[in-house]
Amino acid sequence: MNLGELLASHENLASVLDSLTDAIIAHDAKRRITVFNRAAERLTGLKRDEVLGRDCHDILQGGFCGSRCAFCTNCLPTFDLEAFPMVVDDSAGESHQVETTVVPVKNDDGEVVGIVAAARDVTE
């Protein structure tokens, strides 16, 4: 794959993720945010450029896993998928009830290298 094809595929993926209504947030094993789609921007009130590369706990209090964060200890997640409700406060201080699903991202050797979280705002 040449550079043009790589960039095009990255732009296509970003476009697909931005078209989703669920907030999609991913981070690496050091909790640095690598993916933050438009729905995540709407949910948090933060812009992608403000959060990419930053620790998720600096962006969202307690991260988007709440007290379930496996990356807060030295051991990486051992679950395949975890779903739970939580509250996310946006940058304006408004609280949102969300249903969150967290899935570990593994490399070709099966090692956990990060996570992807999907959050659906269910605030009434």
mmCIF file of N, CA and C in Angstrom:
data_model
loop_
_atom_site.group_PDB
_atom_site.id
_atom_site.type_symbol
_atom_site.label_atom_id
_atom_site.label_comp_id
_atom_site.label_asym_id
_atom_site.label_seq_id
_atom_site.Cartn_x
_atom_site.Cartn_y
_atom_site.Cartn_z
ATOM 1 N N MET A 1 0.857 -1.172 0.000
ATOM 2 C CA MET A 1 0.000 0.000 0.000
ATOM 3 C C MET A 1 0.904 1.236 0.000
ATOM 4 N N ASN A 2 0.654 2.149 -0.918
ATOM 5 C CA ASN A 2 1.455 3.370 -0.957
ATOM 6 C C ASN A 2 0.869 4.421 -0.010
ATOM 7 N N LEU A 3 1.589 5.529 0.171
ATOM 8 C CA LEU A 3 1.183 6.561 1.117
ATOM 9 C C LEU A 3 -0.182 7.132 0.769
ATOM 10 N N GLY A 4 -0.455 7.357 -0.491
ATOM 11 C CA GLY A 4 -1.752 7.893 -0.908
ATOM 12 C C GLY A 4 -2.901 6.968 -0.532
ATOM 13 N N GLU A 5 -2.696 5.666 -0.746
ATOM 14 C CA GLU A 5 -3.731 4.683 -0.394
ATOM 15 C C GLU A 5 -3.908 4.614 1.118
ATOM 16 N N LEU A 6 -2.793 4.682 1.855
ATOM 17 C CA LEU A 6 -2.862 4.645 3.306
ATOM 18 C C LEU A 6 -3.636 5.847 3.845
ATOM 19 N N LEU A 7 -3.317 7.034 3.342
ATOM 20 C CA LEU A 7 -4.019 8.237 3.797
ATOM 21 C C LEU A 7 -5.488 8.190 3.413
ATOM 22 N N ALA A 8 -5.787 7.692 2.215
ATOM 23 C CA ALA A 8 -7.178 7.586 1.779
ATOM 24 C C ALA A 8 -7.940 6.621 2.672
ATOM 25 N N SER A 9 -7.324 5.501 3.024
ATOM 26 C CA SER A 9 -8.022 4.542 3.883
ATOM 27 C C SER A 9 -8.224 5.126 5.282
ATOM 28 N N HIS A 10 -7.254 5.901 5.779
ATOM 29 C CA HIS A 10 -7.395 6.544 7.083
ATOM 30 C C HIS A 10 -8.539 7.559 7.046
ATOM 31 N N GLU A 11 -8.599 8.351 5.970
ATOM 32 C CA GLU A 11 -9.677 9.330 5.832
ATOM 33 C C GLU A 11 -11.024 8.637 5.697
ATOM 34 N N ASN A 12 -11.066 7.526 4.987
ATOM 35 C CA ASN A 12 -12.317 6.777 4.856
ATOM 36 C C ASN A 12 -12.767 6.240 6.205
ATOM 37 N N LEU A 13 -11.844 5.692 6.975
ATOM 38 C CA LEU A 13 -12.184 5.179 8.300
ATOM 39 C C LEU A 13 -12.682 6.308 9.193
ATOM 40 N N ALA A 14 -12.012 7.450 9.180
ATOM 41 C CA ALA A 14 -12.438 8.596 9.986
ATOM 42 C C ALA A 14 -13.838 9.041 9.574
ATOM 43 N N SER A 15 -14.104 9.034 8.289
ATOM 44 C CA SER A 15 -15.424 9.420 7.796
ATOM 45 C C SER A 15 -16.501 8.449 8.261
ATOM 46 N N VAL A 16 -16.194 7.163 8.227
ATOM 47 C CA VAL A 16 -17.145 6.144 8.698
ATOM 48 C C VAL A 16 -17.420 6.337 10.184
ATOM 49 N N LEU A 17 -16.374 6.490 10.986
ATOM 50 C CA LEU A 17 -16.550 6.669 12.427
ATOM 51 C C LEU A 17 -17.317 7.945 12.750
ATOM 52 N N ASP A 18 -17.082 9.005 11.981
ATOM 53 C CA ASP A 18 -17.789 10.268 12.206
ATOM 54 C C ASP A 18 -19.264 10.183 11.841
ATOM 55 N N SER A 19 -19.645 9.216 11.028
ATOM 56 C CA SER A 19 -21.049 9.081 10.640
ATOM 57 C C SER A 19 -21.872 8.322 11.691
ATOM 58 N N LEU A 20 -21.211 7.703 12.663
ATOM 59 C CA LEU A 20 -21.918 6.949 13.697
ATOM 60 C C LEU A 20 -22.550 7.884 14.723
ATOM 61 N N THR A 21 -23.667 7.437 15.310
ATOM 62 C CA THR A 21 -24.311 8.233 16.355
ATOM 63 C C THR A 21 -23.728 7.941 17.732
ATOM 64 N N ASP A 22 -23.061 6.805 17.899
ATOM 65 C CA ASP A 22 -22.408 6.479 19.165
ATOM 66 C C ASP A 22 -21.039 7.139 19.225
ATOM 67 N N ALA A 23 -20.683 7.582 20.422
ATOM 68 C CA ALA A 23 -19.346 8.124 20.635
ATOM 69 C C ALA A 23 -18.351 6.971 20.585
ATOM 70 N N ILE A 24 -17.310 7.111 19.789
ATOM 71 C CA ILE A 24 -16.255 6.107 19.686
ATOM 72 C C ILE A 24 -14.959 6.759 20.160
ATOM 73 N N ILE A 25 -14.378 6.138 21.183
ATOM 74 C CA ILE A 25 -13.131 6.637 21.761
ATOM 75 C C ILE A 25 -12.198 5.436 21.904
ATOM 76 N N ALA A 26 -10.960 5.587 21.455
ATOM 77 C CA ALA A 26 -9.979 4.519 21.601
ATOM 78 C C ALA A 26 -8.722 5.106 22.221
ATOM 79 N N HIS A 27 -8.029 4.244 22.973
ATOM 80 C CA HIS A 27 -6.731 4.678 23.485
ATOM 81 C C HIS A 27 -5.752 3.517 23.459
ATOM 82 N N ASP A 28 -4.461 3.873 23.530
ATOM 83 C CA ASP A 28 -3.405 2.859 23.537
ATOM 84 C C ASP A 28 -3.167 2.371 24.957
ATOM 85 N N ALA A 29 -2.168 1.533 25.138
ATOM 86 C CA ALA A 29 -1.889 0.939 26.451
ATOM 87 C C ALA A 29 -1.425 1.970 27.477
ATOM 88 N N LYS A 30 -1.026 3.150 27.014
ATOM 89 C CA LYS A 30 -0.634 4.229 27.936
ATOM 90 C C LYS A 30 -1.776 5.215 28.150
ATOM 91 N N ARG A 31 -2.979 4.828 27.744
ATOM 92 C CA ARG A 31 -4.215 5.607 27.888
ATOM 93 C C ARG A 31 -4.231 6.868 27.033
ATOM 94 N N ARG A 32 -3.360 6.960 26.012
ATOM 95 C CA ARG A 32 -3.361 8.119 25.113
ATOM 96 C C ARG A 32 -4.458 7.928 24.072
ATOM 97 N N ILE A 33 -5.339 8.904 23.957
ATOM 98 C CA ILE A 33 -6.473 8.814 23.036
ATOM 99 C C ILE A 33 -5.971 8.834 21.598
ATOM 100 N N THR A 34 -6.438 7.854 20.820
ATOM 101 C CA THR A 34 -6.034 7.727 19.424
ATOM 102 C C THR A 34 -7.203 7.918 18.467
ATOM 103 N N VAL A 35 -8.435 7.722 18.942
ATOM 104 C CA VAL A 35 -9.643 7.895 18.122
ATOM 105 C C VAL A 35 -10.667 8.641 18.957
ATOM 106 N N PHE A 36 -11.302 9.638 18.342
ATOM 107 C CA PHE A 36 -12.315 10.452 19.020
ATOM 108 C C PHE A 36 -13.224 10.981 17.926
ATOM 109 N N ASN A 37 -14.377 10.336 17.729
ATOM 110 C CA ASN A 37 -15.228 10.719 16.604
ATOM 111 C C ASN A 37 -16.130 11.910 16.945
ATOM 112 N N ARG A 38 -16.927 12.362 15.960
ATOM 113 C CA ARG A 38 -17.791 13.535 16.155
ATOM 114 C C ARG A 38 -18.800 13.332 17.276
ATOM 115 N N ALA A 39 -19.348 12.125 17.394
ATOM 116 C CA ALA A 39 -20.308 11.857 18.468
ATOM 117 C C ALA A 39 -19.625 11.995 19.832
ATOM 118 N N ALA A 40 -18.355 11.630 19.923
ATOM 119 C CA ALA A 40 -17.598 11.822 21.167
ATOM 120 C C ALA A 40 -17.426 13.314 21.447
ATOM 121 N N GLU A 41 -17.218 14.097 20.403
ATOM 122 C CA GLU A 41 -17.135 15.548 20.562
ATOM 123 C C GLU A 41 -18.453 16.105 21.098
ATOM 124 N N ARG A 42 -19.575 15.654 20.525
ATOM 125 C CA ARG A 42 -20.882 16.132 20.979
ATOM 126 C C ARG A 42 -21.153 15.714 22.423
ATOM 127 N N LEU A 43 -20.804 14.483 22.772
ATOM 128 C CA LEU A 43 -21.057 13.973 24.118
ATOM 129 C C LEU A 43 -20.246 14.711 25.175
ATOM 130 N N THR A 44 -18.987 14.985 24.868
ATOM 131 C CA THR A 44 -18.087 15.576 25.865
ATOM 132 C C THR A 44 -17.974 17.093 25.777
ATOM 133 N N GLY A 45 -18.335 17.655 24.616
ATOM 134 C CA GLY A 45 -18.144 19.085 24.410
ATOM 135 C C GLY A 45 -16.709 19.451 24.096
ATOM 136 N N LEU A 46 -15.874 18.442 23.857
ATOM 137 C CA LEU A 46 -14.453 18.656 23.554
ATOM 138 C C LEU A 46 -14.186 18.392 22.079
ATOM 139 N N LYS A 47 -13.201 19.032 21.537
ATOM 140 C CA LYS A 47 -12.826 18.845 20.140
ATOM 141 C C LYS A 47 -11.735 17.787 20.011
ATOM 142 N N ARG A 48 -11.792 17.054 18.930
ATOM 143 C CA ARG A 48 -10.823 15.986 18.654
ATOM 144 C C ARG A 48 -9.391 16.478 18.785
ATOM 145 N N ASP A 49 -9.099 17.639 18.212
ATOM 146 C CA ASP A 49 -7.731 18.173 18.260
ATOM 147 C C ASP A 49 -7.262 18.440 19.685
ATOM 148 N N GLU A 50 -8.201 18.684 20.603
ATOM 149 C CA GLU A 50 -7.854 18.947 21.998
ATOM 150 C C GLU A 50 -7.499 17.666 22.756
ATOM 151 N N VAL A 51 -7.999 16.518 22.285
ATOM 152 C CA VAL A 51 -7.871 15.296 23.080
ATOM 153 C C VAL A 51 -6.922 14.254 22.506
ATOM 154 N N LEU A 52 -6.724 14.243 21.197
ATOM 155 C CA LEU A 52 -5.858 13.219 20.603
ATOM 156 C C LEU A 52 -4.458 13.286 21.199
ATOM 157 N N GLY A 53 -3.966 12.120 21.609
ATOM 158 C CA GLY A 53 -2.631 12.027 22.190
ATOM 159 C C GLY A 53 -2.576 12.276 23.686
ATOM 160 N N ARG A 54 -3.697 12.689 24.269
ATOM 161 C CA ARG A 54 -3.717 12.969 25.717
ATOM 162 C C ARG A 54 -4.269 11.778 26.487
ATOM 163 N N ASP A 55 -3.912 11.703 27.768
ATOM 164 C CA ASP A 55 -4.383 10.654 28.667
ATOM 165 C C ASP A 55 -5.895 10.797 28.837
ATOM 166 N N CYS A 56 -6.627 9.696 28.673
ATOM 167 C CA CYS A 56 -8.091 9.756 28.768
ATOM 168 C C CYS A 56 -8.548 10.231 30.138
ATOM 169 N N HIS A 57 -7.756 9.987 31.179
ATOM 170 C CA HIS A 57 -8.140 10.435 32.518
ATOM 171 C C HIS A 57 -7.972 11.938 32.678
ATOM 172 N N ASP A 58 -7.172 12.568 31.826
ATOM 173 C CA ASP A 58 -7.067 14.025 31.832
ATOM 174 C C ASP A 58 -8.261 14.648 31.113
ATOM 175 N N ILE A 59 -8.861 13.905 30.200
ATOM 176 C CA ILE A 59 -9.972 14.411 29.399
ATOM 177 C C ILE A 59 -11.304 14.178 30.098
ATOM 178 N N LEU A 60 -11.537 12.955 30.533
ATOM 179 C CA LEU A 60 -12.773 12.585 31.219
ATOM 180 C C LEU A 60 -12.419 12.140 32.623
ATOM 181 N N GLN A 61 -13.063 12.700 33.618
ATOM 182 C CA GLN A 61 -12.750 12.309 34.992
ATOM 183 C C GLN A 61 -12.962 10.812 35.147
ATOM 184 N N GLY A 62 -11.895 10.116 35.523
ATOM 185 C CA GLY A 62 -11.984 8.673 35.684
ATOM 186 C C GLY A 62 -11.977 7.926 34.373
ATOM 187 N N GLY A 63 -11.701 8.614 33.263
ATOM 188 C CA GLY A 63 -11.710 7.967 31.959
ATOM 189 C C GLY A 63 -13.112 7.575 31.544
ATOM 190 N N PHE A 64 -13.251 6.879 30.443
ATOM 191 C CA PHE A 64 -14.580 6.461 30.014
ATOM 192 C C PHE A 64 -14.894 5.055 30.481
ATOM 193 N N CYS A 65 -14.067 4.530 31.346
ATOM 194 C CA CYS A 65 -14.336 3.220 31.952
ATOM 195 C C CYS A 65 -14.730 3.383 33.410
ATOM 196 N N GLY A 66 -14.725 4.621 33.905
ATOM 197 C CA GLY A 66 -15.059 4.851 35.299
ATOM 198 C C GLY A 66 -14.109 4.109 36.213
ATOM 199 N N SER A 67 -14.624 3.505 37.258
ATOM 200 C CA SER A 67 -13.788 2.789 38.221
ATOM 201 C C SER A 67 -13.337 1.436 37.699
ATOM 202 N N ARG A 68 -13.755 1.063 36.483
ATOM 203 C CA ARG A 68 -13.409 -0.239 35.912
ATOM 204 C C ARG A 68 -12.100 -0.228 35.118
ATOM 205 N N CYS A 69 -11.370 0.865 35.135
ATOM 206 C CA CYS A 69 -10.193 1.008 34.282
ATOM 207 C C CYS A 69 -9.097 0.006 34.642
ATOM 208 N N ALA A 70 -8.860 -0.927 33.730
ATOM 209 C CA ALA A 70 -7.801 -1.913 33.933
ATOM 210 C C ALA A 70 -6.425 -1.301 33.684
ATOM 211 N N PHE A 71 -6.372 -0.175 33.006
ATOM 212 C CA PHE A 71 -5.096 0.462 32.697
ATOM 213 C C PHE A 71 -4.583 1.313 33.858
ATOM 214 N N CYS A 72 -5.345 1.372 34.954
ATOM 215 C CA CYS A 72 -4.897 2.100 36.141
ATOM 216 C C CYS A 72 -3.946 1.264 36.976
ATOM 217 N N THR A 73 -3.922 -0.017 36.733
ATOM 218 C CA THR A 73 -3.011 -0.909 37.445
ATOM 219 C C THR A 73 -1.972 -1.386 36.441
ATOM 220 N N ASN A 74 -1.086 -2.222 36.873
ATOM 221 C CA ASN A 74 -0.070 -2.738 35.960
ATOM 222 C C ASN A 74 -0.565 -3.892 35.112
ATOM 223 N N CYS A 75 -1.793 -4.364 35.377
ATOM 224 C CA CYS A 75 -2.276 -5.478 34.574
ATOM 225 C C CYS A 75 -3.245 -4.961 33.518
ATOM 226 N N LEU A 76 -3.153 -5.508 32.336
ATOM 227 C CA LEU A 76 -3.995 -5.093 31.225
ATOM 228 C C LEU A 76 -5.306 -5.854 31.271
ATOM 229 N N PRO A 77 -6.312 -5.378 30.544
ATOM 230 C CA PRO A 77 -7.627 -6.015 30.585
ATOM 231 C C PRO A 77 -7.560 -7.494 30.209
ATOM 232 N N THR A 78 -8.361 -8.284 30.918
ATOM 233 C CA THR A 78 -8.453 -9.709 30.615
ATOM 234 C C THR A 78 -9.825 -10.062 30.056
ATOM 235 N N PHE A 79 -10.738 -9.095 30.010
ATOM 236 C CA PHE A 79 -12.070 -9.337 29.476
ATOM 237 C C PHE A 79 -12.067 -9.217 27.954
ATOM 238 N N ASP A 80 -13.076 -9.802 27.309
ATOM 239 C CA ASP A 80 -13.223 -9.669 25.855
ATOM 240 C C ASP A 80 -14.137 -8.508 25.497
ATOM 241 N N LEU A 81 -15.126 -8.265 26.337
ATOM 242 C CA LEU A 81 -16.069 -7.176 26.128
ATOM 243 C C LEU A 81 -16.710 -6.888 27.476
ATOM 244 N N GLU A 82 -16.863 -5.620 27.775
ATOM 245 C CA GLU A 82 -17.523 -5.237 29.015
ATOM 246 C C GLU A 82 -18.509 -4.121 28.704
ATOM 247 N N ALA A 83 -19.722 -4.232 29.213
ATOM 248 C CA ALA A 83 -20.747 -3.217 28.997
ATOM 249 C C ALA A 83 -21.283 -2.769 30.346
ATOM 250 N N PHE A 84 -21.503 -1.459 30.486
ATOM 251 C CA PHE A 84 -21.982 -0.926 31.753
ATOM 252 C C PHE A 84 -22.525 0.490 31.545
ATOM 253 N N PRO A 85 -23.436 0.914 32.449
ATOM 254 C CA PRO A 85 -23.905 2.302 32.404
ATOM 255 C C PRO A 85 -22.927 3.195 33.159
ATOM 256 N N MET A 86 -22.886 4.457 32.806
ATOM 257 C CA MET A 86 -22.081 5.422 33.546
ATOM 258 C C MET A 86 -22.583 6.825 33.264
ATOM 259 N N VAL A 87 -22.048 7.790 33.970
ATOM 260 C CA VAL A 87 -22.390 9.190 33.771
ATOM 261 C C VAL A 87 -21.154 9.908 33.241
ATOM 262 N N VAL A 88 -21.328 10.687 32.182
ATOM 263 C CA VAL A 88 -20.254 11.490 31.606
ATOM 264 C C VAL A 88 -20.661 12.949 31.736
ATOM 265 N N ASP A 89 -19.798 13.758 32.321
ATOM 266 C CA ASP A 89 -20.028 15.197 32.397
ATOM 267 C C ASP A 89 -19.326 15.859 31.226
ATOM 268 N N ASP A 90 -20.077 16.682 30.492
ATOM 269 C CA ASP A 90 -19.467 17.362 29.356
ATOM 270 C C ASP A 90 -18.717 18.612 29.824
ATOM 271 N N SER A 91 -18.096 19.310 28.885
ATOM 272 C CA SER A 91 -17.268 20.466 29.231
ATOM 273 C C SER A 91 -18.092 21.621 29.794
ATOM 274 N N ALA A 92 -19.413 21.617 29.570
ATOM 275 C CA ALA A 92 -20.295 22.657 30.108
ATOM 276 C C ALA A 92 -20.847 22.267 31.482
ATOM 277 N N GLY A 93 -20.473 21.072 31.977
ATOM 278 C CA GLY A 93 -20.924 20.631 33.286
ATOM 279 C C GLY A 93 -22.235 19.861 33.283
ATOM 280 N N GLU A 94 -22.789 19.602 32.100
ATOM 281 C CA GLU A 94 -24.021 18.816 32.025
ATOM 282 C C GLU A 94 -23.702 17.335 32.095
ATOM 283 N N SER A 95 -24.526 16.598 32.828
ATOM 284 C CA SER A 95 -24.338 15.155 32.975
ATOM 285 C C SER A 95 -25.142 14.399 31.931
ATOM 286 N N HIS A 96 -24.535 13.352 31.398
ATOM 287 C CA HIS A 96 -25.191 12.494 30.412
ATOM 288 C C HIS A 96 -25.136 11.053 30.910
ATOM 289 N N GLN A 97 -26.280 10.391 30.893
ATOM 290 C CA GLN A 97 -26.339 8.963 31.194
ATOM 291 C C GLN A 97 -25.942 8.242 29.912
ATOM 292 N N VAL A 98 -24.949 7.362 29.980
ATOM 293 C CA VAL A 98 -24.506 6.647 28.787
ATOM 294 C C VAL A 98 -24.406 5.157 29.061
ATOM 295 N N GLU A 99 -24.646 4.401 28.029
ATOM 296 C CA GLU A 99 -24.393 2.960 28.032
ATOM 297 C C GLU A 99 -23.072 2.784 27.312
ATOM 298 N N THR A 100 -22.097 2.206 27.982
ATOM 299 C CA THR A 100 -20.743 2.095 27.446
ATOM 300 C C THR A 100 -20.374 0.640 27.215
ATOM 301 N N THR A 101 -19.735 0.387 26.082
ATOM 302 C CA THR A 101 -19.182 -0.929 25.775
ATOM 303 C C THR A 101 -17.692 -0.737 25.528
ATOM 304 N N VAL A 102 -16.882 -1.541 26.211
ATOM 305 C CA VAL A 102 -15.425 -1.438 26.098
ATOM 306 C C VAL A 102 -14.884 -2.775 25.616
ATOM 307 N N VAL A 103 -14.025 -2.711 24.598
ATOM 308 C CA VAL A 103 -13.429 -3.908 24.008
ATOM 309 C C VAL A 103 -11.921 -3.706 23.913
ATOM 310 N N PRO A 104 -11.125 -4.656 24.403
ATOM 311 C CA PRO A 104 -9.673 -4.535 24.253
ATOM 312 C C PRO A 104 -9.258 -4.668 22.780
ATOM 313 N N VAL A 105 -8.228 -3.939 22.401
ATOM 314 C CA VAL A 105 -7.634 -4.055 21.068
ATOM 315 C C VAL A 105 -6.364 -4.880 21.220
ATOM 316 N N LYS A 106 -6.240 -5.910 20.406
ATOM 317 C CA LYS A 106 -5.079 -6.804 20.501
ATOM 318 C C LYS A 106 -4.272 -6.756 19.211
ATOM 319 N N ASN A 107 -2.958 -6.929 19.352
ATOM 320 C CA ASN A 107 -2.098 -6.997 18.172
ATOM 321 C C ASN A 107 -2.120 -8.418 17.600
ATOM 322 N N ASP A 108 -1.325 -8.667 16.584
ATOM 323 C CA ASP A 108 -1.305 -9.982 15.928
ATOM 324 C C ASP A 108 -0.873 -11.102 16.858
ATOM 325 N N ASP A 109 -0.149 -10.762 17.925
ATOM 326 C CA ASP A 109 0.310 -11.767 18.893
ATOM 327 C C ASP A 109 -0.694 -11.977 20.027
ATOM 328 N N GLY A 110 -1.837 -11.278 19.965
ATOM 329 C CA GLY A 110 -2.857 -11.424 20.998
ATOM 330 C C GLY A 110 -2.621 -10.585 22.239
ATOM 331 N N GLU A 111 -1.636 -9.686 22.184
ATOM 332 C CA GLU A 111 -1.352 -8.816 23.323
ATOM 333 C C GLU A 111 -2.263 -7.594 23.281
ATOM 334 N N VAL A 112 -2.768 -7.185 24.439
ATOM 335 C CA VAL A 112 -3.627 -6.004 24.515
ATOM 336 C C VAL A 112 -2.769 -4.755 24.315
ATOM 337 N N VAL A 113 -3.150 -3.937 23.337
ATOM 338 C CA VAL A 113 -2.405 -2.721 23.028
ATOM 339 C C VAL A 113 -3.250 -1.462 23.224
ATOM 340 N N GLY A 114 -4.496 -1.644 23.656
ATOM 341 C CA GLY A 114 -5.377 -0.506 23.884
ATOM 342 C C GLY A 114 -6.810 -0.968 24.029
ATOM 343 N N ILE A 115 -7.716 -0.016 23.955
ATOM 344 C CA ILE A 115 -9.137 -0.353 23.994
ATOM 345 C C ILE A 115 -9.920 0.543 23.047
ATOM 346 N N VAL A 116 -11.115 0.076 22.709
ATOM 347 C CA VAL A 116 -12.094 0.892 22.001
ATOM 348 C C VAL A 116 -13.337 0.908 22.858
ATOM 349 N N ALA A 117 -13.872 2.104 23.078
ATOM 350 C CA ALA A 117 -15.109 2.255 23.843
ATOM 351 C C ALA A 117 -16.152 2.909 22.950
ATOM 352 N N ALA A 118 -17.366 2.383 23.017
ATOM 353 C CA ALA A 118 -18.509 2.979 22.342
ATOM 354 C C ALA A 118 -19.476 3.425 23.429
ATOM 355 N N ALA A 119 -19.938 4.654 23.349
ATOM 356 C CA ALA A 119 -20.847 5.190 24.355
ATOM 357 C C ALA A 119 -22.087 5.749 23.677
ATOM 358 N N ARG A 120 -23.251 5.300 24.141
ATOM 359 C CA ARG A 120 -24.529 5.781 23.612
ATOM 360 C C ARG A 120 -25.194 6.624 24.686
ATOM 361 N N ASP A 121 -25.493 7.860 24.342
ATOM 362 C CA ASP A 121 -26.161 8.765 25.276
ATOM 363 C C ASP A 121 -27.626 8.334 25.408
ATOM 364 N N VAL A 122 -28.028 7.938 26.613
ATOM 365 C CA VAL A 122 -29.405 7.512 26.861
ATOM 366 C C VAL A 122 -30.109 8.481 27.816
ATOM 367 N N THR A 123 -29.555 9.684 27.947
ATOM 368 C CA THR A 123 -30.160 10.704 28.803
ATOM 369 C C THR A 123 -31.546 11.025 28.278
ATOM 370 N N GLU A 124 -32.513 11.061 29.180
ATOM 371 C CA GLU A 124 -33.889 11.386 28.758
ATOM 372 C C GLU A 124 -34.168 12.843 28.949
#
